[in-house]
mmCIF file of C-alpha atoms in Angstrom:
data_model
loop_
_atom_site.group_PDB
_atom_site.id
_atom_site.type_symbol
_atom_site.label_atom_id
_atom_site.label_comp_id
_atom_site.label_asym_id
_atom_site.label_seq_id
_atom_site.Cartn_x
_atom_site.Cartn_y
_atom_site.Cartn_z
ATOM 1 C CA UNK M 24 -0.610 14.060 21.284
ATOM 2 C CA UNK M 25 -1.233 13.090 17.508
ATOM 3 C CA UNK M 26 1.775 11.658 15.908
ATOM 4 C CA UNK M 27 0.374 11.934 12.387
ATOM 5 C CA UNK M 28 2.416 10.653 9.242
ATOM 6 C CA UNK M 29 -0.164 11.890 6.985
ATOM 7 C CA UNK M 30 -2.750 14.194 6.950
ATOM 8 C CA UNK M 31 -5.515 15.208 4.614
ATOM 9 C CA UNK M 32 -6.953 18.961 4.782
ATOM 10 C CA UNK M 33 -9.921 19.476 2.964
ATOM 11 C CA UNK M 34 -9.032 17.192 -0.199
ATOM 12 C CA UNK M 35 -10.684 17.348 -3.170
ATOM 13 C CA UNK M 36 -10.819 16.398 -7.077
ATOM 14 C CA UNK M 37 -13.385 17.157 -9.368
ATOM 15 C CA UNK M 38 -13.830 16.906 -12.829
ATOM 16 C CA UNK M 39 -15.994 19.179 -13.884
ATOM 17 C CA UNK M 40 -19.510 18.657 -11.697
ATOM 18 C CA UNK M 41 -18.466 15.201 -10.788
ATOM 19 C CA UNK M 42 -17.320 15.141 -7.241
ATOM 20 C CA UNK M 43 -14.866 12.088 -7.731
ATOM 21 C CA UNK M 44 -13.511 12.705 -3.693
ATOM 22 C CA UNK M 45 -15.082 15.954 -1.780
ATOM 23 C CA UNK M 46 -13.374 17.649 0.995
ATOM 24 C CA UNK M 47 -11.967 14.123 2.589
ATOM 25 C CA UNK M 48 -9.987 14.933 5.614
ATOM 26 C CA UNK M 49 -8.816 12.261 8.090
ATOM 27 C CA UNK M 50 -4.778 11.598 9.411
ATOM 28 C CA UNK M 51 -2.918 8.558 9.522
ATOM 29 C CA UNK M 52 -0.499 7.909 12.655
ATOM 30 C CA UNK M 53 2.754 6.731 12.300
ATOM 31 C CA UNK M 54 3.381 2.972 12.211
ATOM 32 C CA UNK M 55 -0.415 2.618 11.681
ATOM 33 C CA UNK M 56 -1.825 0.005 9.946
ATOM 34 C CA UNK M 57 -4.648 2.016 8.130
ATOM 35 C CA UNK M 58 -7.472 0.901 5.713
ATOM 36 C CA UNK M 59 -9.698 3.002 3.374
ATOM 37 C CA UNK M 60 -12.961 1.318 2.271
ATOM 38 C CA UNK M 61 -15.828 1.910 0.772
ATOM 39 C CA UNK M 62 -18.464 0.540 -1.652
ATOM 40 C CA UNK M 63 -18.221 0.278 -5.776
ATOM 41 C CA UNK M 64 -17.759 3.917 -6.555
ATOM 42 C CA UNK M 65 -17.060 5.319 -3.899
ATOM 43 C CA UNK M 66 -13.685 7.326 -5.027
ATOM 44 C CA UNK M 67 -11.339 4.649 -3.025
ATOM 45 C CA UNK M 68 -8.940 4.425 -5.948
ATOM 46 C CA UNK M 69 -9.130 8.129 -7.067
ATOM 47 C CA UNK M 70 -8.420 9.318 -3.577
ATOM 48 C CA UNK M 71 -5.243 6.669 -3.651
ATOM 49 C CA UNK M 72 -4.097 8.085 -6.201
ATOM 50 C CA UNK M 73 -4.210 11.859 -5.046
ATOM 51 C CA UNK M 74 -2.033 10.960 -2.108
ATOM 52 C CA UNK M 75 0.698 8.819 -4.073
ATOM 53 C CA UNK M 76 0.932 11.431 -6.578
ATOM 54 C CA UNK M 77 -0.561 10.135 -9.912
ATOM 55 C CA UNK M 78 -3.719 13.179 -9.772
ATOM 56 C CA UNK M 79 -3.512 16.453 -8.943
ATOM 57 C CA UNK M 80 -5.860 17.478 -6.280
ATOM 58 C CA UNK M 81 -8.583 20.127 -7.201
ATOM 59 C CA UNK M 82 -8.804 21.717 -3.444
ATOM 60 C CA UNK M 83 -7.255 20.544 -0.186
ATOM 61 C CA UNK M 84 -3.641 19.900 1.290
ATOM 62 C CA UNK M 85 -1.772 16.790 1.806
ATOM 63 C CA UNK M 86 1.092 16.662 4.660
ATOM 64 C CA UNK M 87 3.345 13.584 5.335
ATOM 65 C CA UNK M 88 5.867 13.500 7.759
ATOM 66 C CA UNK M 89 5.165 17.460 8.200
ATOM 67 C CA UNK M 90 6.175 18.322 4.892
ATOM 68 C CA UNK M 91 3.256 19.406 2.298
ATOM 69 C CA UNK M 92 3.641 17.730 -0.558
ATOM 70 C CA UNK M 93 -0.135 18.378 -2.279
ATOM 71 C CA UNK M 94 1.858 19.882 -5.270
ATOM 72 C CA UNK M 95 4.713 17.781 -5.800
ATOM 73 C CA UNK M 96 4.648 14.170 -7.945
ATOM 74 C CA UNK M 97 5.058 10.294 -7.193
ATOM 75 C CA UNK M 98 8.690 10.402 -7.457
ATOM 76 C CA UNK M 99 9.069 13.342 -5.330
ATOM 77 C CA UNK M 100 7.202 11.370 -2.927
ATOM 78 C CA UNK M 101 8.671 8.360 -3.149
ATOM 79 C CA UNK M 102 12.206 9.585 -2.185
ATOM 80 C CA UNK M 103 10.599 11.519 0.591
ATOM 81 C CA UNK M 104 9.800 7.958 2.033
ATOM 82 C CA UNK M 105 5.808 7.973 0.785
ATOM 83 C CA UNK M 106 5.690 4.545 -1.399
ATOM 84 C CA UNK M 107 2.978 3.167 -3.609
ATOM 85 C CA UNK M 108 2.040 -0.560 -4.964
ATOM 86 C CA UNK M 109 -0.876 -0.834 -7.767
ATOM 87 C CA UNK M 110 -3.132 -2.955 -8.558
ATOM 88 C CA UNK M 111 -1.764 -4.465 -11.788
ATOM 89 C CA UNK M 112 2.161 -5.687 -11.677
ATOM 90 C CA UNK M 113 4.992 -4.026 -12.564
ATOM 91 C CA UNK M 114 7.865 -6.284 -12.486
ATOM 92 C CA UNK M 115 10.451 -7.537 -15.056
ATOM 93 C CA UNK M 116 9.123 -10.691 -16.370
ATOM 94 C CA UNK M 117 12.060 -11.708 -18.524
ATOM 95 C CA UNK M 118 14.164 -10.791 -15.597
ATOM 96 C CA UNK M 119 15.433 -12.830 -12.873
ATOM 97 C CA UNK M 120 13.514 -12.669 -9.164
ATOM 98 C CA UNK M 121 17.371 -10.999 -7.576
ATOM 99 C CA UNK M 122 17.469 -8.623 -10.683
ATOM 100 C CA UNK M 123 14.140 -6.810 -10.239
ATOM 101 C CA UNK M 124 15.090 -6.051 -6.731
ATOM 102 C CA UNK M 125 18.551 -5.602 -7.294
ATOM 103 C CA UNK M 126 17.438 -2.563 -10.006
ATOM 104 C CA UNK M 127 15.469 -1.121 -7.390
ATOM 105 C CA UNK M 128 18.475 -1.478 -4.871
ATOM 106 C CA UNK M 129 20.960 0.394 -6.609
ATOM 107 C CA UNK M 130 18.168 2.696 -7.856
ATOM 108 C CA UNK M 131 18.430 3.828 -4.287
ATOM 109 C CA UNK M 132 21.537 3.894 -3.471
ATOM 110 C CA UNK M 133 22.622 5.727 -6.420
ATOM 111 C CA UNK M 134 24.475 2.948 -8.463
ATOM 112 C CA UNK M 135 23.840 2.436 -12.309
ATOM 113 C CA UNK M 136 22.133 -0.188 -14.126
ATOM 114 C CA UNK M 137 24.743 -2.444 -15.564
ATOM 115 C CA UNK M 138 23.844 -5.264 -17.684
ATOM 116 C CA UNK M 139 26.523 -7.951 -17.108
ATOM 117 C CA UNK M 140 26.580 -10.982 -14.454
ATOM 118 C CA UNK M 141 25.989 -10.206 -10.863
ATOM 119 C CA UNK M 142 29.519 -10.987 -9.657
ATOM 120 C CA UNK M 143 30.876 -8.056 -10.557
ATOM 121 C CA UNK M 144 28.353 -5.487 -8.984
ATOM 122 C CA UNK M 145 28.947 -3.653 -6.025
ATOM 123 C CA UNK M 146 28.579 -7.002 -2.907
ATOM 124 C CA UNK M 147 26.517 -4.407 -0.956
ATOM 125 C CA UNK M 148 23.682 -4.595 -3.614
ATOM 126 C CA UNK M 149 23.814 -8.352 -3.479
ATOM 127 C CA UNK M 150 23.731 -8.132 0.542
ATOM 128 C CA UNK M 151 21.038 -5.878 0.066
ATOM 129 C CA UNK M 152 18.921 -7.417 -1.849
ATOM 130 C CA UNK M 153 18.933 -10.802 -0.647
ATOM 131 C CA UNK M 154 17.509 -9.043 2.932
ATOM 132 C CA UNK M 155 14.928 -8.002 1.037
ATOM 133 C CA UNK M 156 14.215 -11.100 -1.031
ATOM 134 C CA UNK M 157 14.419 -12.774 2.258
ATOM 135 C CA UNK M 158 11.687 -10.703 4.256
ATOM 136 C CA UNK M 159 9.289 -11.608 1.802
ATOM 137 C CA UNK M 160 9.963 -14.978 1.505
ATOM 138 C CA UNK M 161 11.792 -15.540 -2.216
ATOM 139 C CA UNK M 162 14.843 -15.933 -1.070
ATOM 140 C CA UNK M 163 15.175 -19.960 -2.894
ATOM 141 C CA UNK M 164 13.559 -18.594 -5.967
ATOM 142 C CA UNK M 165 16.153 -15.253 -6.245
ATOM 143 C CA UNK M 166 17.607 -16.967 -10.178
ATOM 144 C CA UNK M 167 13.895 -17.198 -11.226
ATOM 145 C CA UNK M 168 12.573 -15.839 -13.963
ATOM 146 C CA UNK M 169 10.031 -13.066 -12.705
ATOM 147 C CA UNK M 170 7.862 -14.085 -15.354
ATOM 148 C CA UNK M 171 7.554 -17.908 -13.592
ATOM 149 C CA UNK M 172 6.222 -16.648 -10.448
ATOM 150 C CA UNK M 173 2.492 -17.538 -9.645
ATOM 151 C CA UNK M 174 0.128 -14.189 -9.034
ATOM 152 C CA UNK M 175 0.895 -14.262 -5.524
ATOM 153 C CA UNK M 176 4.359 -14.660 -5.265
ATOM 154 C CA UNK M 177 4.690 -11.525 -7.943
ATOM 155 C CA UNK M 178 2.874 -9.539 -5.222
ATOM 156 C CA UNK M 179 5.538 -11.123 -2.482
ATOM 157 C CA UNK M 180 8.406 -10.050 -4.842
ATOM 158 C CA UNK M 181 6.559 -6.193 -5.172
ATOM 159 C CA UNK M 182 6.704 -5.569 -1.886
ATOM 160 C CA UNK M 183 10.631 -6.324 -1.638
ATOM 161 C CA UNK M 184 10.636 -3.934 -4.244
ATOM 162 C CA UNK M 185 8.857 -1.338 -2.080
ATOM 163 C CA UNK M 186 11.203 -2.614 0.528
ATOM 164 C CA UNK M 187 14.343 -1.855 -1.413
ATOM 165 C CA UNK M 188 12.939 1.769 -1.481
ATOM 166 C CA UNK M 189 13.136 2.055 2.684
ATOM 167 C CA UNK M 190 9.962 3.655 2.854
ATOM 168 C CA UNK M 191 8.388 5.150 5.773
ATOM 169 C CA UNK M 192 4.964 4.635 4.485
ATOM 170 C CA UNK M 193 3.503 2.003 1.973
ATOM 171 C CA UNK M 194 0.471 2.297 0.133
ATOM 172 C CA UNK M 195 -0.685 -1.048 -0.755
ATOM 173 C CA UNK M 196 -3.771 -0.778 -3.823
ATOM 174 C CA UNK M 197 -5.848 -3.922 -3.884
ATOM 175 C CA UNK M 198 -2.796 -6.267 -2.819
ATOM 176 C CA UNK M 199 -4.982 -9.537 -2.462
ATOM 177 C CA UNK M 200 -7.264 -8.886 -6.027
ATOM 178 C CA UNK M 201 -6.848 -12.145 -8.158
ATOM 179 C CA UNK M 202 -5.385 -14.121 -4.994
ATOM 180 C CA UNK M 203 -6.261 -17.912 -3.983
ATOM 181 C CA UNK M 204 -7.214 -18.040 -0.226
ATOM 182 C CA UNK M 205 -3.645 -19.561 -0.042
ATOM 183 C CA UNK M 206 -1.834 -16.701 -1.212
ATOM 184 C CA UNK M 207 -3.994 -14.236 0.631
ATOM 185 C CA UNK M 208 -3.211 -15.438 3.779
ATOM 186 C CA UNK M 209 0.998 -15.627 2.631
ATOM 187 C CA UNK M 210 0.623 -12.132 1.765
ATOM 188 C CA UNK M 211 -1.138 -11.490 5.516
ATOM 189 C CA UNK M 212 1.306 -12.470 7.174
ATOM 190 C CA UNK M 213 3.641 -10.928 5.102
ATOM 191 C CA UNK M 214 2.287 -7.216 5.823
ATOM 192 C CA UNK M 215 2.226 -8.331 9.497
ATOM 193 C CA UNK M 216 5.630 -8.996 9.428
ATOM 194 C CA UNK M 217 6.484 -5.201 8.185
ATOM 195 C CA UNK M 218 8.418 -3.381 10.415
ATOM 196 C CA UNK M 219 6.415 -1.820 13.461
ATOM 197 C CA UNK M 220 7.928 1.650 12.384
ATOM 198 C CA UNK M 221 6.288 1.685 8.659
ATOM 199 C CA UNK M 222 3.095 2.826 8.213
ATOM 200 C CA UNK M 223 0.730 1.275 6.055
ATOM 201 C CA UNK M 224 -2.045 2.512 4.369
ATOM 202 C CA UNK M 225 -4.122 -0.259 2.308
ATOM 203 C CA UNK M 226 -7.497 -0.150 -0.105
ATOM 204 C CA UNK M 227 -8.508 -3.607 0.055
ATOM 205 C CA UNK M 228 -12.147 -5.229 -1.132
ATOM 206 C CA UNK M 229 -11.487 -8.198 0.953
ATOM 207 C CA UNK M 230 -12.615 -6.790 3.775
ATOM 208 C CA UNK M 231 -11.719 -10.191 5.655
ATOM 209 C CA UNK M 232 -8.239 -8.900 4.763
ATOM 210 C CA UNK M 233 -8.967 -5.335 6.132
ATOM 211 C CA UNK M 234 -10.340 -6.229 9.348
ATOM 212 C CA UNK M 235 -7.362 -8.690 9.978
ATOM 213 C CA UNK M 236 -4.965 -6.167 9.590
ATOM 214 C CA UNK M 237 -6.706 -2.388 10.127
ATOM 215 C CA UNK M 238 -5.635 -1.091 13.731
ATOM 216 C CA UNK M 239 -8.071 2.127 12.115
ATOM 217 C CA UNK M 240 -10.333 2.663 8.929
ATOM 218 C CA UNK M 241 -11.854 5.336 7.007
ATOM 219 C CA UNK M 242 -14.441 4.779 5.070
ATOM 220 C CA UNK M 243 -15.678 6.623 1.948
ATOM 221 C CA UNK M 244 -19.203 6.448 0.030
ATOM 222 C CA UNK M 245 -19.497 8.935 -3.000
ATOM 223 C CA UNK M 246 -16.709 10.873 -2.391
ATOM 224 C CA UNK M 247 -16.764 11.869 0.966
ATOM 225 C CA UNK M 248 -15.633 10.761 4.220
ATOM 226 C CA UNK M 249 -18.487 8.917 5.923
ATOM 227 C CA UNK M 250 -17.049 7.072 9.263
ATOM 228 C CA UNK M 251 -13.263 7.023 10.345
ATOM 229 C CA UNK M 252 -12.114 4.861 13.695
ATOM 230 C CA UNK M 253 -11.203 1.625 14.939
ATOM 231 C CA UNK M 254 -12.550 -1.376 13.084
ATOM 232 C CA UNK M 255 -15.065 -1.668 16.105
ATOM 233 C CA UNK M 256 -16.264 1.294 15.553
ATOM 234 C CA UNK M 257 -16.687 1.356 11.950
ATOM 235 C CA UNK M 258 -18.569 -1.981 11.876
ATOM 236 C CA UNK M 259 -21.261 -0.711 14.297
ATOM 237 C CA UNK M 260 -21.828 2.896 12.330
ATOM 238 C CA UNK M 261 -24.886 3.393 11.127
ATOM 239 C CA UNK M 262 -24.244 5.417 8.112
ATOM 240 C CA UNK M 263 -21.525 2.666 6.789
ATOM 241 C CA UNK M 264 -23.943 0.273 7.200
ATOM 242 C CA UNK M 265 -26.461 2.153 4.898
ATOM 243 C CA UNK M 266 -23.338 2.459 2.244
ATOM 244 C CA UNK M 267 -22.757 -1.117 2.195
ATOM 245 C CA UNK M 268 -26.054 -2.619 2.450
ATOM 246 C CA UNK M 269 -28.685 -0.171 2.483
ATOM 247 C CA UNK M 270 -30.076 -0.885 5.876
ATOM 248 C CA UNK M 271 -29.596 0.739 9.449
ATOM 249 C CA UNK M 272 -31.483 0.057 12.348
ATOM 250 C CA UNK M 273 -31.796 -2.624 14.172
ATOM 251 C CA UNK M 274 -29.128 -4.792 11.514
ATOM 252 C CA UNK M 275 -26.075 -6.552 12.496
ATOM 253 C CA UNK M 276 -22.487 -5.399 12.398
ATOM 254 C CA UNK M 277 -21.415 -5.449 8.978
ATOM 255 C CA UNK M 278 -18.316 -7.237 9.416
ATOM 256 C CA UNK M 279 -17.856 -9.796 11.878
ATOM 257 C CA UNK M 280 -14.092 -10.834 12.224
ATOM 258 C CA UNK M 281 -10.899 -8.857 12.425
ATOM 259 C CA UNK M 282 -8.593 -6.674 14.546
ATOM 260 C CA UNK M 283 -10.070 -4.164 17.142
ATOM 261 C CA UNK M 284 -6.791 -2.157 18.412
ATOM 262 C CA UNK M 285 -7.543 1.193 18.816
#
């Protein structure tokens, strides 16, 4: 029996006679590690965005944890457990590593932002926050300046942010774009390391990345929905292979490493 997380019905958004993402339907089960791919243009980033909230979809529904939520916003949907990262940071430079999780902590649970030394804030937050600092690996550089952090270490600290929201589902936008090979791997093993229980859905380029991680993948090409299965089965589809590199029969997979659980 399907234990879906998230399911898309039918979704669309147009603008005007542009069909940005056309009647995309696919689910997500729960504790998943899901990809969505797709060549330049092919609406990865505008569908994204219709299921964390920042665009309205034109036609369609979108259900997470059995709630439909097609008409409600990214906040709504954070607190319902649905959690979103983007592509371009949005941390506290001038503020310390502890602080921008901390503000997200008490964001949570309900306590006010207080600007005065951490010693008198609520221990809880401080216990709190150090897990979180410590399950991404920034635990030694918690009195850093946010702003100090290389590229790849600000993407370590955003997902203790998304952390400190307890999500039940992450959506991770472009996490490795602008990463050395170094960092990418870090961050790897860093998703890996998520808790069995949280889904994750991830639009990646680095499809080395993808096919490391994806347990399933859906793949888009103008829009629509083109192939959607296990990374095995998505590298041997004939119509993905035409979206990537205009060629079918007869040519080799398309991607040659990665994870085939089903």
């Amino acid at each position: 029996m399907s234990d879906a997380v998230l399911k898309l019905e039918g979704v669309s958004l147009h603008y005007g006679s542009l069909k940005a993402v056309d009647d995309v339907t696919f689910e997500v089960q729960r504790g998943a590690r899901h990809a969505l791919i797709g060549p330049n243009g092919a609406g990865k980033s505008t569908l994204f965005s219709v299921i964390g909230g920042a665009q309205k979809a034109t036609a369609g529904r979108i259900i997470f944890d059995g709630t439909d939520i097609t008409a409600t916003n990214e906040s709504a949907r954070a607190r319902a457990g649905l959690v979103r990262t983007f592509q371009h940071s949005s941390l506290f430079l001038g503020m310390t590593v502890l602080d921008n999780v901390a503000l997200a902590v008490e964001g949570v649970h309900g306590t006010p932002w207080r600007f005065f030394p951490w010693p008198g804030r609520d221990r809880k937050i401080r216990t709190r926050t150090m897990e979180h600092l410590e399950a991404v690996g920034l635990a030694d550089r918690a009195h850093e300046l946010c702003g100090n952090l290389s590229h790849g270490e600000r993407r370590q600290l955003e997902v203790g942010l998304v952390l400190a929201c307890d999500p039940s589902m992450v959506l991770f936008d472009e996490p490795a774009a602008g990463m050395s090979a170094a960092e990418t791997h870090r961050f790897m093993d860093l998703i890996e390391s998520l808790p069995s229980d949280m889904t994750v859905l991830i639009v990646e380029h680095d499809l080395d990345l993808v096919f490391r991680l994806a347990q399933s993948v859906s793949v888009l090409a103008a829009g629509r929905l083109i192939a959607h299965g296990t990374p095995a089965e998505v590298r041997e589809d004939e119509a993905v292979k035409v979206a990537y590199l205009g060629e079918s029969d007869g040519a080799e997979p398309l991607f040659t490493g990665g994870n085939d659980v089903a």
